[in-house]
CSV table of C-alpha atoms in Angstrom, one decimal:
chain,number,residue,atom,x,y,z
N,1,UNK,CA,8.2,32.8,-22.0
N,2,UNK,CA,10.3,33.2,-19.0
N,3,UNK,CA,14.0,32.5,-19.0
N,4,UNK,CA,15.3,30.5,-16.0
N,5,UNK,CA,18.6,29.3,-14.7
N,6,UNK,CA,18.3,25.7,-13.5
N,7,UNK,CA,21.3,24.7,-11.4
N,8,UNK,CA,22.6,22.4,-8.8
N,9,UNK,CA,25.5,23.4,-6.6
N,10,UNK,CA,27.8,21.8,-9.3
N,11,UNK,CA,26.3,22.6,-12.7
N,12,UNK,CA,24.2,25.3,-14.3
N,13,UNK,CA,22.3,25.9,-17.5
N,14,UNK,CA,19.6,28.0,-19.1
N,15,UNK,CA,16.1,26.8,-19.7
N,16,UNK,CA,12.8,28.3,-20.7
N,17,UNK,CA,9.4,27.7,-19.2
N,18,UNK,CA,6.3,27.7,-21.4
N,19,UNK,CA,2.7,28.2,-20.4
N,20,UNK,CA,0.0,25.6,-21.0
N,21,UNK,CA,-3.2,24.0,-20.0
N,22,UNK,CA,-4.6,20.4,-19.8
N,23,UNK,CA,-3.0,17.5,-18.0
N,24,UNK,CA,0.7,16.7,-18.0
N,25,UNK,CA,1.4,14.9,-21.3
N,26,UNK,CA,3.4,11.7,-21.7
N,27,UNK,CA,5.6,11.7,-24.8
N,28,UNK,CA,9.0,10.8,-26.2
N,29,UNK,CA,10.9,14.1,-26.0
N,30,UNK,CA,14.5,14.7,-27.0
N,31,UNK,CA,16.6,15.6,-23.9
N,32,UNK,CA,19.4,18.1,-23.7
N,33,UNK,CA,22.0,16.8,-21.2
N,34,UNK,CA,20.0,15.4,-18.4
N,35,UNK,CA,21.7,14.1,-15.3
N,36,UNK,CA,21.2,10.4,-14.7
N,37,UNK,CA,23.3,9.8,-11.6
N,38,UNK,CA,22.3,7.1,-9.1
N,39,UNK,CA,24.2,7.0,-5.8
N,40,UNK,CA,23.2,4.4,-3.3
N,41,UNK,CA,24.3,1.5,-1.0
N,42,UNK,CA,24.2,-2.1,-2.1
N,43,UNK,CA,23.2,-5.1,-0.1
N,44,UNK,CA,26.8,-5.6,1.0
N,45,UNK,CA,27.1,-2.1,2.4
N,46,UNK,CA,29.3,-0.5,-0.2
N,47,UNK,CA,28.4,2.9,-1.6
N,48,UNK,CA,28.2,3.3,-5.4
N,49,UNK,CA,28.0,6.2,-7.8
N,50,UNK,CA,26.8,5.5,-11.3
N,51,UNK,CA,26.5,8.6,-13.5
N,52,UNK,CA,25.7,9.5,-17.0
N,53,UNK,CA,23.3,11.5,-19.1
N,54,UNK,CA,20.0,10.9,-20.8
N,55,UNK,CA,19.5,7.5,-19.1
N,56,UNK,CA,22.9,6.1,-20.1
N,57,UNK,CA,25.5,5.3,-17.4
N,58,UNK,CA,29.0,5.9,-18.5
N,59,UNK,CA,30.9,6.2,-15.2
N,60,UNK,CA,30.8,4.0,-12.2
N,61,UNK,CA,32.5,4.2,-8.8
N,62,UNK,CA,32.2,2.3,-5.5
N,63,UNK,CA,33.8,2.2,-2.1
N,64,UNK,CA,36.4,-0.6,-1.6
N,65,UNK,CA,34.8,-1.6,1.7
N,66,UNK,CA,31.3,-1.4,3.3
N,67,UNK,CA,30.5,1.8,5.2
N,68,UNK,CA,29.6,1.5,8.9
N,69,UNK,CA,26.0,2.9,8.5
N,70,UNK,CA,22.9,2.0,6.5
N,71,UNK,CA,21.8,4.9,4.3
N,72,UNK,CA,18.2,6.0,4.0
N,73,UNK,CA,18.6,8.9,1.5
N,74,UNK,CA,21.1,11.4,0.1
N,75,UNK,CA,20.7,15.1,-0.4
N,76,UNK,CA,23.5,17.0,-2.1
N,77,UNK,CA,24.7,20.2,-0.3
N,78,UNK,CA,27.8,21.0,-2.2
N,79,UNK,CA,30.7,19.8,-4.3
N,80,UNK,CA,34.1,20.5,-5.7
N,81,UNK,CA,36.3,19.3,-8.5
N,82,UNK,CA,39.4,20.0,-10.5
N,83,UNK,CA,42.5,18.3,-11.8
N,84,UNK,CA,40.6,15.1,-12.5
N,85,UNK,CA,39.2,14.7,-8.9
N,86,UNK,CA,35.7,15.2,-7.7
N,87,UNK,CA,33.9,15.4,-4.4
N,88,UNK,CA,30.3,15.8,-3.2
N,89,UNK,CA,28.8,16.4,0.3
N,90,UNK,CA,25.5,15.0,1.3
N,91,UNK,CA,23.0,15.2,4.1
N,92,UNK,CA,22.6,11.5,4.7
N,93,UNK,CA,20.1,10.0,7.2
N,94,UNK,CA,20.8,6.4,8.3
N,95,UNK,CA,18.8,3.7,10.0
N,96,UNK,CA,20.5,4.4,13.3
N,97,UNK,CA,18.7,7.7,13.5
N,98,UNK,CA,21.7,9.9,12.9
N,99,UNK,CA,21.6,12.6,10.2
N,100,UNK,CA,25.1,12.9,9.0
N,101,UNK,CA,27.1,14.9,6.5
N,102,UNK,CA,28.8,12.3,4.3
N,103,UNK,CA,31.5,13.2,1.8
N,104,UNK,CA,32.2,11.2,-1.3
N,105,UNK,CA,35.5,11.6,-3.1
N,106,UNK,CA,37.0,10.1,-6.2
N,107,UNK,CA,39.3,10.5,-9.2
N,108,UNK,CA,38.1,10.3,-12.8
N,109,UNK,CA,39.0,7.0,-14.3
N,110,UNK,CA,39.6,5.3,-10.9
N,111,UNK,CA,36.6,3.1,-10.0
N,112,UNK,CA,37.3,3.2,-6.3
N,113,UNK,CA,36.0,6.1,-4.3
N,114,UNK,CA,36.0,7.0,-0.6
N,115,UNK,CA,33.0,7.7,1.6
N,116,UNK,CA,33.3,9.2,5.1
N,117,UNK,CA,31.2,10.9,7.7
N,118,UNK,CA,32.2,14.5,8.3
N,119,UNK,CA,29.9,15.1,11.3
N,120,UNK,CA,26.5,14.3,12.7
N,121,UNK,CA,23.9,17.1,12.2
N,122,UNK,CA,21.1,15.6,14.4
N,123,UNK,CA,20.4,12.5,16.3
N,124,UNK,CA,17.1,10.7,16.7
N,125,UNK,CA,16.1,11.8,13.2
N,126,UNK,CA,13.5,9.6,11.6
N,127,UNK,CA,11.0,11.3,9.2
N,128,UNK,CA,9.0,9.2,6.8
N,129,UNK,CA,10.8,10.4,3.6
N,130,UNK,CA,13.5,12.9,2.7
N,131,UNK,CA,13.4,13.9,-1.0
N,132,UNK,CA,16.7,13.2,-2.8
N,133,UNK,CA,18.3,15.8,-4.9
N,134,UNK,CA,20.0,19.2,-4.3
N,135,UNK,CA,19.3,22.7,-3.0
N,136,UNK,CA,19.6,25.1,-0.1
N,137,UNK,CA,16.4,23.9,1.7
N,138,UNK,CA,15.9,20.4,3.1
N,139,UNK,CA,12.5,18.9,2.9
N,140,UNK,CA,11.0,16.0,4.8
N,141,UNK,CA,7.6,14.3,4.3
N,142,UNK,CA,6.0,13.0,7.4
N,143,UNK,CA,3.9,9.8,7.7
N,144,UNK,CA,0.7,11.9,7.7
N,145,UNK,CA,1.7,13.7,4.5
N,146,UNK,CA,2.9,17.0,6.1
N,147,UNK,CA,5.8,18.5,4.2
N,148,UNK,CA,8.4,20.3,6.4
N,149,UNK,CA,11.0,22.7,5.1
N,150,UNK,CA,14.3,23.7,6.8
N,151,UNK,CA,17.1,26.0,5.8
N,152,UNK,CA,20.5,24.4,5.3
N,153,UNK,CA,23.5,26.5,6.1
N,154,UNK,CA,27.1,26.6,7.4
N,155,UNK,CA,27.5,26.8,11.2
N,156,UNK,CA,30.6,27.1,13.4
N,157,UNK,CA,33.8,25.2,12.7
N,158,UNK,CA,32.6,24.1,9.3
N,159,UNK,CA,29.6,22.3,10.6
N,160,UNK,CA,26.3,22.2,8.7
N,161,UNK,CA,23.3,23.5,10.6
N,162,UNK,CA,19.5,23.3,9.9
N,163,UNK,CA,17.0,26.1,10.5
N,164,UNK,CA,13.6,25.9,12.1
N,165,UNK,CA,10.8,23.8,10.7
N,166,UNK,CA,8.2,25.4,8.4
N,167,UNK,CA,5.2,23.4,7.4
N,168,UNK,CA,3.9,23.8,3.8
N,169,UNK,CA,0.2,24.4,3.2
N,170,UNK,CA,0.0,21.4,0.9
N,171,UNK,CA,0.5,17.7,1.8
N,172,UNK,CA,1.7,14.6,0.0
N,173,UNK,CA,-0.2,11.7,1.6
N,174,UNK,CA,0.9,8.0,1.2
N,175,UNK,CA,4.3,9.2,-0.2
N,176,UNK,CA,6.5,6.2,-1.1
N,177,UNK,CA,9.4,8.1,-2.8
N,178,UNK,CA,10.3,11.7,-3.4
N,179,UNK,CA,13.0,13.9,-5.1
N,180,UNK,CA,13.7,17.6,-5.2
N,181,UNK,CA,15.6,20.1,-7.3
N,182,UNK,CA,15.8,23.9,-7.4
N,183,UNK,CA,15.6,26.4,-10.3
N,184,UNK,CA,16.3,30.1,-10.4
N,185,UNK,CA,14.1,32.4,-12.3
N,186,UNK,CA,15.5,35.3,-14.4
N,187,UNK,CA,14.4,37.8,-11.7
N,188,UNK,CA,16.7,36.0,-9.2
N,189,UNK,CA,13.9,34.3,-7.2
N,190,UNK,CA,14.1,30.5,-6.6
N,191,UNK,CA,11.6,27.7,-6.8
N,192,UNK,CA,12.1,24.2,-5.4
N,193,UNK,CA,10.4,21.4,-7.3
N,194,UNK,CA,9.5,18.3,-5.3
N,195,UNK,CA,8.3,15.1,-7.0
N,196,UNK,CA,6.4,12.6,-4.8
N,197,UNK,CA,4.8,9.3,-5.6
N,198,UNK,CA,1.7,8.0,-4.0
N,199,UNK,CA,2.3,4.4,-3.0
N,200,UNK,CA,-1.4,3.5,-3.0
N,201,UNK,CA,-2.6,5.1,-6.3
N,202,UNK,CA,0.7,5.3,-8.1
N,203,UNK,CA,0.2,9.0,-8.8
N,204,UNK,CA,3.1,11.4,-9.3
N,205,UNK,CA,2.7,14.7,-7.6
N,206,UNK,CA,4.7,17.9,-8.2
N,207,UNK,CA,5.0,20.5,-5.4
N,208,UNK,CA,6.3,23.9,-6.3
N,209,UNK,CA,7.8,25.9,-3.4
N,210,UNK,CA,9.0,29.5,-3.2
N,211,UNK,CA,11.5,29.2,-0.3
N,212,UNK,CA,10.9,32.9,0.6
N,213,UNK,CA,7.2,32.4,0.7
N,214,UNK,CA,6.4,28.8,1.6
N,215,UNK,CA,2.8,29.6,2.3
N,216,UNK,CA,2.3,30.0,-1.5
N,217,UNK,CA,3.3,26.4,-2.2
N,218,UNK,CA,1.3,24.6,-4.9
N,219,UNK,CA,0.6,20.9,-5.6
N,220,UNK,CA,-0.1,19.5,-9.1
N,221,UNK,CA,-0.7,16.0,-10.4
N,222,UNK,CA,1.7,15.0,-13.3
N,223,UNK,CA,0.5,11.4,-13.6
N,224,UNK,CA,-2.5,9.7,-12.2
N,225,UNK,CA,-0.9,6.3,-11.9
N,226,UNK,CA,2.1,4.2,-12.9
N,227,UNK,CA,4.6,5.2,-10.2
N,228,UNK,CA,3.6,2.9,-7.3
N,229,UNK,CA,6.4,0.4,-7.9
N,230,UNK,CA,9.3,2.9,-7.4
N,231,UNK,CA,11.0,2.9,-4.0
N,232,UNK,CA,13.2,5.9,-4.7
N,233,UNK,CA,13.1,9.1,-6.8
N,234,UNK,CA,15.9,11.5,-7.5
N,235,UNK,CA,15.4,14.9,-9.2
N,236,UNK,CA,18.3,16.4,-11.2
N,237,UNK,CA,19.5,18.8,-13.9
N,238,UNK,CA,18.9,19.0,-17.6
N,239,UNK,CA,20.8,21.3,-19.9
N,240,UNK,CA,17.7,22.5,-21.6
N,241,UNK,CA,14.0,23.1,-21.0
N,242,UNK,CA,13.5,20.4,-18.4
N,243,UNK,CA,14.4,18.6,-15.2
N,244,UNK,CA,15.5,15.0,-14.8
N,245,UNK,CA,13.7,12.4,-12.7
N,246,UNK,CA,15.4,9.1,-12.0
N,247,UNK,CA,13.1,6.5,-10.4
N,248,UNK,CA,14.4,3.3,-8.9
N,249,UNK,CA,12.5,0.1,-7.9
N,250,UNK,CA,15.1,-1.4,-5.6
N,251,UNK,CA,12.8,-4.5,-5.0
N,252,UNK,CA,12.9,-5.6,-8.6
N,253,UNK,CA,16.2,-3.8,-9.3
N,254,UNK,CA,15.0,-1.7,-12.2
N,255,UNK,CA,15.5,2.0,-12.8
N,256,UNK,CA,13.8,4.4,-15.2
N,257,UNK,CA,14.7,8.0,-16.3
N,258,UNK,CA,12.1,10.6,-17.1
N,259,UNK,CA,12.5,14.0,-18.6
N,260,UNK,CA,10.1,16.6,-17.2
N,261,UNK,CA,9.9,19.4,-19.8
N,262,UNK,CA,8.6,22.9,-18.8
N,263,UNK,CA,8.5,22.0,-15.1
N,264,UNK,CA,6.9,25.2,-14.0
N,265,UNK,CA,4.1,25.0,-16.5
N,266,UNK,CA,2.4,22.5,-14.2
N,267,UNK,CA,-0.6,21.2,-16.2
N,268,UNK,CA,1.0,22.1,-19.5
N,269,UNK,CA,4.3,20.3,-18.9
N,270,UNK,CA,5.5,17.2,-20.6
N,271,UNK,CA,6.7,14.1,-18.8
N,272,UNK,CA,8.6,11.6,-21.1
N,273,UNK,CA,8.0,7.9,-21.0
N,274,UNK,CA,10.5,6.1,-18.8
N,275,UNK,CA,13.7,4.9,-20.3
N,276,UNK,CA,15.7,2.1,-18.7
N,277,UNK,CA,18.8,3.1,-16.7
N,278,UNK,CA,21.5,0.5,-16.6
N,279,UNK,CA,20.5,-3.1,-16.7
N,280,UNK,CA,17.2,-4.3,-15.2
N,281,UNK,CA,18.0,-6.1,-11.9
N,282,UNK,CA,21.3,-4.3,-11.2
N,283,UNK,CA,19.8,-2.0,-8.6
N,284,UNK,CA,18.1,-4.8,-6.5
N,285,UNK,CA,18.4,-4.2,-2.8
N,286,UNK,CA,19.9,-0.8,-3.1
N,287,UNK,CA,19.1,1.7,-0.3
N,288,UNK,CA,19.7,5.4,0.4
N,289,UNK,CA,19.5,6.3,-3.3
N,290,UNK,CA,20.1,10.0,-4.1
């Protein structure tokens, strides 16, 4: 077994990766403390944050007014908290073609939060899909299935800057929804785990990337079908031997939470059966989920 540290920019925990063979199994598995946060924009333009663990939502926030842009995705690049307040910054592409840094701020117990654009990172930005999640590398999936990686880092005057494009040697064709999360191995190296659905077949793919050696990226099939209805995926953290995958069908308004145990075991990993998140129908029309 190899001990790993699985962490976002806000939380961290220890997990273990087990070896294995055969296809990814579907089972009811007991989760540790798996993130089940859905942030998105409703049909009226307000931004919401619904958060909890293990498929249960226990905190909800929203902006008092609509925001002046229509989100396509959200990718966490940092956060802060203390004294009952919290804040998270995201790379947030919108339908106007601008890739912005958007800050969400709130106070625990107060259902009203604020959302504001800090600055525009790029204009004319319109890839097919940007996986939602967290990390230090931003990924985009193009219409032809190419997966592009770019470093995310601080620039001058507090601005976020992106590095040059690197194309991975694996593809994710017909991607409808995708999420990403990063894990750190005991030796200090990092792996980014991308989940991507095939909108035609319903397959769920897992792409494992070493950010220091993107040419070694691998692609694995976790499920052969069953994921075609989901319009958004978000990968997140679990406090044990697993990652969290939240899948949303914004057309029907339903969301499901999956626990992916032993995520680097690939064919020997375990993907739980989906559990409802919130109330069926409540996510209808939501966009920019992350």
